[in-house]
Every structure is written in C-alpha cells, then in structure tokens.
mmCIF file of C-alpha atoms in Angstrom:
data_model
loop_
_atom_site.group_PDB
_atom_site.id
_atom_site.type_symbol
_atom_site.label_atom_id
_atom_site.label_comp_id
_atom_site.label_asym_id
_atom_site.label_seq_id
_atom_site.Cartn_x
_atom_site.Cartn_y
_atom_site.Cartn_z
ATOM 1 C CA ARG A 24 20.665 -59.720 -53.146
ATOM 2 C CA LYS A 25 17.562 -59.421 -50.986
ATOM 3 C CA GLU A 26 16.299 -55.910 -50.362
ATOM 4 C CA VAL A 27 16.160 -56.521 -46.632
ATOM 5 C CA GLU A 28 18.450 -59.157 -45.254
ATOM 6 C CA GLN A 29 18.495 -60.768 -41.819
ATOM 7 C CA ASP A 30 20.397 -63.632 -40.255
ATOM 8 C CA PRO A 31 17.689 -66.280 -39.838
ATOM 9 C CA GLY A 32 19.267 -67.661 -36.658
ATOM 10 C CA PRO A 33 18.210 -69.362 -34.522
ATOM 11 C CA PHE A 34 19.796 -67.404 -31.706
ATOM 12 C CA ASN A 35 19.594 -69.424 -28.482
ATOM 13 C CA VAL A 36 20.268 -67.094 -25.591
ATOM 14 C CA PRO A 37 20.126 -67.676 -21.810
ATOM 15 C CA GLU A 38 17.539 -65.770 -19.854
ATOM 16 C CA GLY A 39 18.852 -62.449 -18.574
ATOM 17 C CA ALA A 40 21.450 -62.058 -21.307
ATOM 18 C CA THR A 41 21.699 -59.229 -23.798
ATOM 19 C CA VAL A 42 21.213 -60.071 -27.445
ATOM 20 C CA ALA A 43 21.572 -57.967 -30.569
ATOM 21 C CA PHE A 44 20.906 -58.566 -34.200
ATOM 22 C CA ASN A 45 21.277 -56.557 -37.340
ATOM 23 C CA CYS A 46 19.370 -56.122 -40.523
ATOM 24 C CA THR A 47 20.856 -54.749 -43.734
ATOM 25 C CA TYR A 48 18.928 -53.027 -46.488
ATOM 26 C CA SER A 49 19.934 -52.410 -50.079
ATOM 27 C CA ASN A 50 17.626 -49.550 -51.024
ATOM 28 C CA SER A 51 19.366 -46.354 -50.012
ATOM 29 C CA ALA A 52 16.121 -44.464 -50.657
ATOM 30 C CA SER A 53 14.420 -46.236 -47.754
ATOM 31 C CA GLN A 54 12.937 -43.560 -45.566
ATOM 32 C CA SER A 55 11.940 -45.298 -42.386
ATOM 33 C CA PHE A 56 12.300 -48.606 -40.625
ATOM 34 C CA PHE A 57 10.445 -50.785 -38.165
ATOM 35 C CA TRP A 58 10.928 -53.896 -36.069
ATOM 36 C CA TYR A 59 8.065 -56.358 -35.749
ATOM 37 C CA ARG A 60 7.919 -59.516 -33.663
ATOM 38 C CA GLN A 61 6.089 -62.593 -34.808
ATOM 39 C CA ASP A 62 5.258 -65.506 -32.563
ATOM 40 C CA CYS A 63 4.995 -68.979 -34.047
ATOM 41 C CA ARG A 64 1.989 -69.254 -36.346
ATOM 42 C CA LYS A 65 0.750 -65.797 -35.335
ATOM 43 C CA GLU A 66 0.560 -62.411 -37.005
ATOM 44 C CA PRO A 67 3.424 -59.886 -36.844
ATOM 45 C CA LYS A 68 3.068 -57.178 -34.228
ATOM 46 C CA LEU A 69 4.805 -53.822 -34.309
ATOM 47 C CA LEU A 70 7.610 -53.735 -31.760
ATOM 48 C CA MET A 71 9.043 -50.321 -32.486
ATOM 49 C CA SER A 72 9.806 -47.790 -35.163
ATOM 50 C CA VAL A 73 13.465 -46.969 -35.740
ATOM 51 C CA TYR A 74 14.456 -43.323 -35.674
ATOM 52 C CA SER A 75 17.606 -41.810 -37.095
ATOM 53 C CA SER A 76 18.843 -40.822 -33.672
ATOM 54 C CA GLY A 77 18.188 -44.257 -32.233
ATOM 55 C CA ASN A 78 15.418 -44.968 -29.788
ATOM 56 C CA GLU A 79 14.752 -47.007 -26.712
ATOM 57 C CA ASP A 80 11.613 -48.613 -25.372
ATOM 58 C CA GLY A 81 12.184 -50.303 -22.055
ATOM 59 C CA ARG A 82 14.612 -53.181 -22.597
ATOM 60 C CA PHE A 83 14.646 -52.670 -26.362
ATOM 61 C CA THR A 84 16.944 -50.331 -28.261
ATOM 62 C CA ALA A 85 16.862 -49.750 -32.006
ATOM 63 C CA GLN A 86 19.618 -48.069 -33.990
ATOM 64 C CA LEU A 87 19.892 -46.935 -37.589
ATOM 65 C CA ASN A 88 23.157 -46.604 -39.495
ATOM 66 C CA ARG A 89 22.401 -45.007 -42.853
ATOM 67 C CA ALA A 90 26.026 -44.900 -43.974
ATOM 68 C CA SER A 91 26.335 -48.676 -43.710
ATOM 69 C CA GLN A 92 22.658 -49.300 -44.430
ATOM 70 C CA TYR A 93 21.767 -51.395 -41.452
ATOM 71 C CA ILE A 94 19.483 -51.264 -38.473
ATOM 72 C CA SER A 95 19.935 -53.088 -35.225
ATOM 73 C CA LEU A 96 17.826 -54.301 -32.342
ATOM 74 C CA LEU A 97 19.244 -54.787 -28.861
ATOM 75 C CA ILE A 98 17.352 -56.623 -26.154
ATOM 76 C CA ARG A 99 18.626 -56.316 -22.593
ATOM 77 C CA ASP A 100 17.802 -58.594 -19.661
ATOM 78 C CA SER A 101 16.071 -61.024 -22.008
ATOM 79 C CA LYS A 102 12.915 -62.773 -20.822
ATOM 80 C CA LEU A 103 11.447 -66.100 -21.831
ATOM 81 C CA SER A 104 8.580 -64.145 -23.395
ATOM 82 C CA ASP A 105 11.023 -62.498 -25.812
ATOM 83 C CA SER A 106 11.247 -65.788 -27.727
ATOM 84 C CA ALA A 107 9.892 -64.981 -31.183
ATOM 85 C CA THR A 108 10.927 -64.148 -34.718
ATOM 86 C CA TYR A 109 11.932 -60.530 -35.227
ATOM 87 C CA LEU A 110 11.158 -58.982 -38.597
ATOM 88 C CA CYS A 111 12.973 -55.985 -39.983
ATOM 89 C CA VAL A 112 10.987 -53.678 -42.284
ATOM 90 C CA ALA A 113 12.138 -50.882 -44.591
ATOM 91 C CA ARG A 114 9.841 -48.288 -46.145
ATOM 92 C CA ASP A 115 10.319 -46.568 -49.494
ATOM 93 C CA ASN A 116 7.336 -44.282 -50.126
ATOM 94 C CA GLU A 117 4.269 -46.512 -50.079
ATOM 95 C CA LYS A 118 6.180 -49.764 -50.206
ATOM 96 C CA LEU A 119 7.147 -51.768 -47.124
ATOM 97 C CA THR A 120 9.707 -54.525 -47.571
ATOM 98 C CA PHE A 121 9.960 -57.211 -44.918
ATOM 99 C CA GLY A 122 12.985 -59.282 -44.042
ATOM 100 C CA THR A 123 12.602 -63.010 -43.530
ATOM 101 C CA GLY A 124 13.118 -62.615 -39.802
ATOM 102 C CA THR A 125 15.577 -63.647 -37.102
ATOM 103 C CA ARG A 126 14.450 -66.389 -34.783
ATOM 104 C CA LEU A 127 15.276 -65.883 -31.112
ATOM 105 C CA THR A 128 14.844 -68.468 -28.370
ATOM 106 C CA ILE A 129 15.448 -67.527 -24.745
ATOM 107 C CA ILE A 130 16.588 -70.499 -22.684
ATOM 108 C CA PRO A 131 15.698 -70.781 -18.970
ATOM 109 C CA ASP B 11 -11.927 -53.119 -29.096
ATOM 110 C CA GLY B 12 -10.550 -51.821 -32.371
ATOM 111 C CA GLY B 13 -8.790 -54.279 -34.590
ATOM 112 C CA ILE B 14 -8.591 -56.300 -37.757
ATOM 113 C CA THR B 15 -10.608 -59.467 -38.170
ATOM 114 C CA GLN B 16 -9.728 -62.108 -40.719
ATOM 115 C CA SER B 17 -11.883 -65.091 -41.494
ATOM 116 C CA PRO B 18 -11.809 -67.962 -41.752
ATOM 117 C CA LYS B 19 -8.776 -68.958 -39.715
ATOM 118 C CA TYR B 20 -8.278 -72.102 -41.831
ATOM 119 C CA LEU B 21 -9.461 -72.620 -45.390
ATOM 120 C CA PHE B 22 -9.183 -75.535 -47.764
ATOM 121 C CA ARG B 23 -9.432 -75.128 -51.495
ATOM 122 C CA LYS B 24 -10.107 -77.717 -54.123
ATOM 123 C CA GLU B 25 -8.289 -77.638 -57.427
ATOM 124 C CA GLY B 26 -9.881 -75.167 -59.843
ATOM 125 C CA GLN B 27 -11.859 -73.406 -57.142
ATOM 126 C CA ASN B 28 -11.891 -69.719 -56.267
ATOM 127 C CA VAL B 29 -11.949 -68.837 -52.580
ATOM 128 C CA THR B 30 -12.407 -65.504 -50.824
ATOM 129 C CA LEU B 31 -10.659 -64.459 -47.643
ATOM 130 C CA SER B 32 -12.367 -61.846 -45.525
ATOM 131 C CA CYS B 33 -10.677 -58.869 -43.854
ATOM 132 C CA GLU B 34 -12.573 -56.283 -41.799
ATOM 133 C CA GLN B 35 -11.135 -53.439 -39.735
ATOM 134 C CA ASN B 36 -12.765 -51.002 -37.336
ATOM 135 C CA LEU B 37 -9.711 -48.805 -36.844
ATOM 136 C CA ASN B 38 -10.932 -46.228 -39.362
ATOM 137 C CA HIS B 39 -7.732 -46.770 -41.326
ATOM 138 C CA ASP B 40 -7.557 -45.579 -44.919
ATOM 139 C CA ALA B 41 -4.964 -48.073 -46.156
ATOM 140 C CA MET B 42 -5.305 -51.842 -46.252
ATOM 141 C CA TYR B 43 -2.970 -54.583 -47.476
ATOM 142 C CA TRP B 44 -2.782 -58.276 -48.251
ATOM 143 C CA TYR B 45 0.400 -60.299 -47.795
ATOM 144 C CA ARG B 46 1.274 -63.920 -48.069
ATOM 145 C CA GLN B 47 3.924 -65.606 -45.972
ATOM 146 C CA ASP B 48 5.605 -68.856 -46.916
ATOM 147 C CA PRO B 49 7.922 -70.824 -44.623
ATOM 148 C CA GLY B 50 11.369 -69.266 -44.479
ATOM 149 C CA GLN B 51 10.302 -66.264 -46.499
ATOM 150 C CA GLY B 52 9.385 -62.730 -45.625
ATOM 151 C CA LEU B 53 5.955 -61.253 -46.134
ATOM 152 C CA ARG B 54 5.237 -60.548 -49.787
ATOM 153 C CA LEU B 55 2.724 -57.911 -50.819
ATOM 154 C CA ILE B 56 -0.173 -59.083 -52.958
ATOM 155 C CA TYR B 57 -2.384 -55.995 -53.192
ATOM 156 C CA TYR B 58 -2.894 -52.780 -51.298
ATOM 157 C CA SER B 59 -5.521 -50.077 -51.200
ATOM 158 C CA GLN B 60 -5.013 -46.478 -50.176
ATOM 159 C CA ILE B 61 -8.655 -45.484 -50.303
ATOM 160 C CA VAL B 62 -12.114 -46.846 -51.045
ATOM 161 C CA ASN B 63 -12.648 -47.965 -54.652
ATOM 162 C CA ASP B 64 -8.926 -47.872 -55.357
ATOM 163 C CA PHE B 65 -6.260 -50.581 -55.142
ATOM 164 C CA GLN B 66 -2.842 -51.372 -56.592
ATOM 165 C CA LYS B 67 -0.969 -54.544 -57.359
ATOM 166 C CA GLY B 68 1.848 -55.560 -55.109
ATOM 167 C CA ASP B 69 4.782 -57.779 -55.956
ATOM 168 C CA ILE B 70 2.846 -61.025 -56.443
ATOM 169 C CA ALA B 71 -0.653 -60.062 -57.621
ATOM 170 C CA GLU B 72 -1.009 -62.731 -60.316
ATOM 171 C CA GLY B 73 -3.780 -65.186 -59.496
ATOM 172 C CA TYR B 74 -5.395 -62.891 -56.923
ATOM 173 C CA SER B 75 -8.099 -60.233 -57.001
ATOM 174 C CA VAL B 76 -9.412 -57.717 -54.473
ATOM 175 C CA SER B 77 -12.136 -55.144 -54.023
ATOM 176 C CA ARG B 78 -12.493 -52.130 -51.750
ATOM 177 C CA GLU B 79 -16.128 -51.116 -51.794
ATOM 178 C CA LYS B 80 -16.156 -50.086 -48.141
ATOM 179 C CA LYS B 81 -13.489 -48.509 -45.993
ATOM 180 C CA GLU B 82 -13.765 -51.302 -43.447
ATOM 181 C CA SER B 83 -13.508 -54.238 -45.819
ATOM 182 C CA PHE B 84 -10.823 -55.548 -48.190
ATOM 183 C CA PRO B 85 -11.603 -59.119 -49.301
ATOM 184 C CA LEU B 86 -9.047 -61.163 -51.222
ATOM 185 C CA THR B 87 -10.033 -63.770 -53.789
ATOM 186 C CA VAL B 88 -7.556 -66.512 -54.549
ATOM 187 C CA THR B 89 -8.437 -67.630 -58.042
ATOM 188 C CA SER B 90 -7.797 -70.958 -59.740
ATOM 189 C CA ALA B 91 -5.055 -69.184 -61.698
ATOM 190 C CA GLN B 92 -2.922 -69.097 -58.554
ATOM 191 C CA LYS B 93 -1.066 -72.383 -58.894
ATOM 192 C CA ASN B 94 0.608 -72.427 -55.507
ATOM 193 C CA PRO B 95 -1.906 -70.908 -53.097
ATOM 194 C CA THR B 96 -0.900 -72.797 -49.951
ATOM 195 C CA ALA B 97 0.363 -70.118 -47.573
ATOM 196 C CA PHE B 98 -0.398 -67.989 -44.548
ATOM 197 C CA TYR B 99 -2.354 -64.919 -45.665
ATOM 198 C CA LEU B 100 -2.167 -61.743 -43.620
ATOM 199 C CA CYS B 101 -4.306 -58.645 -43.907
ATOM 200 C CA ALA B 102 -3.066 -55.364 -42.492
ATOM 201 C CA SER B 103 -4.182 -51.775 -42.219
ATOM 202 C CA SER B 104 -2.590 -48.438 -41.457
ATOM 203 C CA ASP B 105 -3.718 -44.887 -40.965
ATOM 204 C CA ARG B 106 -1.955 -43.909 -44.172
ATOM 205 C CA VAL B 107 -0.040 -45.921 -46.741
ATOM 206 C CA ALA B 108 3.260 -47.242 -45.414
ATOM 207 C CA GLN B 109 2.742 -46.068 -41.837
ATOM 208 C CA PRO B 110 3.201 -48.838 -39.260
ATOM 209 C CA GLN B 111 0.727 -51.545 -40.047
ATOM 210 C CA HIS B 112 -1.548 -53.522 -37.783
ATOM 211 C CA PHE B 113 -2.160 -57.111 -38.774
ATOM 212 C CA GLY B 114 -5.078 -59.470 -38.514
ATOM 213 C CA ASP B 115 -4.414 -62.925 -37.120
ATOM 214 C CA GLY B 116 -4.224 -64.504 -40.561
ATOM 215 C CA THR B 117 -5.834 -67.209 -42.666
ATOM 216 C CA ARG B 118 -4.056 -70.486 -43.455
ATOM 217 C CA LEU B 119 -5.012 -71.707 -46.899
ATOM 218 C CA SER B 120 -4.340 -75.273 -47.982
ATOM 219 C CA ILE B 121 -5.101 -77.288 -51.087
ATOM 220 C CA LEU B 122 -7.165 -80.451 -50.863
#
C-alpha cells in the first residue's frame, strides 16, 4: 500500500461547480499535511497547509480526519485556472511523502 | 525576487557520463532537497540537506551524489551508475527541514 494515496482522476468538472477530493495516508505518525498544485510540466507550488481544525483560503477548504487517516480538498466556484494536478503531502519528522496527484480539468 | 533557480532546464546525457544539475536559492533557507518525478508517480526524495556541509540520503539515493558547500547551493550529480536517469528533477528548499517547501522550476534529463 502506498504511504500517501490519491485517486489519479482525471476529474472533469464544469466551470462554477464544486469539486472535492480525498487523500489517504497510512502513517499514523504523520504530523502535518499540505496540498500542492502542479501545472503540466511545471514545478509543484504550495496551495495550503492542512490544520487539524480545518482551514479555508478563499474558495479552497482543507480538512483533516485523523481517525480515518485522510485529508480532503474542496474547491468551490471552480475556475478554468484551477485546472492542474493536486498533490497531497504528509510529513513525519523530517520526511515529506508525496502522493501521485489528482488531475483536475475545469471545463468551460 | 527571492526564489530557487535550477539550471539547465533541459539536459541530455550520454551513456556512461556524469552530469551535474545546479540548484541555487536566495531565500536564506537552511534545508534543501532533490526529488525526481517520473510520469504517473509522486515525487521521490533523492537527497536532502539540513545545513551546510551536511546531507542525508533519501529514498532513492543510489547513482546520485550531492554537496552542500554553501548555504545557497545544492548541486546534484547524476552518475553513470544511475541506470534510469530520465526524469524530471526538482530542487526545493525550506526554512527548516520538512516545513513547506518551495520548488525550483525543474530540470528535464534525457538520455541520448
């Protein structure tokens, strides 16, 4: 089983819709989590950290469920510019483990 | 502007040749990292460094070497021992180890 697992997609979603995807992690000792976005053939960029209480940044909401060992990302009012691959990351001390990413395409 | 600069953007290696990928940061970050990304796979850690003159192996260090002689610089050498070097190589840095990382724009390495 992969340490950090994501549905690869692709998710094809109409513009303006709400989309959510989850990421599961197997290491219960993971201390913190992040979401990155990666555009095609570009470097990953930090989207947001994920806090235990959940956190929101504009149209983006991240949640953490430690009991079930998953994190989620919700995107509201999706824009064409949200099309990207979203990478889930779990941290255990100095080690970051990246998921393979979920590909999202927003359709006009 | 502060950031991480990787060069070259594209690199071609001949069989049996060593090549060095450059990574420079002006963010004053202590920690630096090298990852490789293959199609359909997540980023895999090659090496990381928490401080100058110190570095540790990641999950896939075989066939690679690094140095950290200056805080700003963390070059990666892909040696001839790395039998499948074709990949997208990403350098990253963070204020401290395992804090959110900032990435350079990557180097694509291919075999001639």
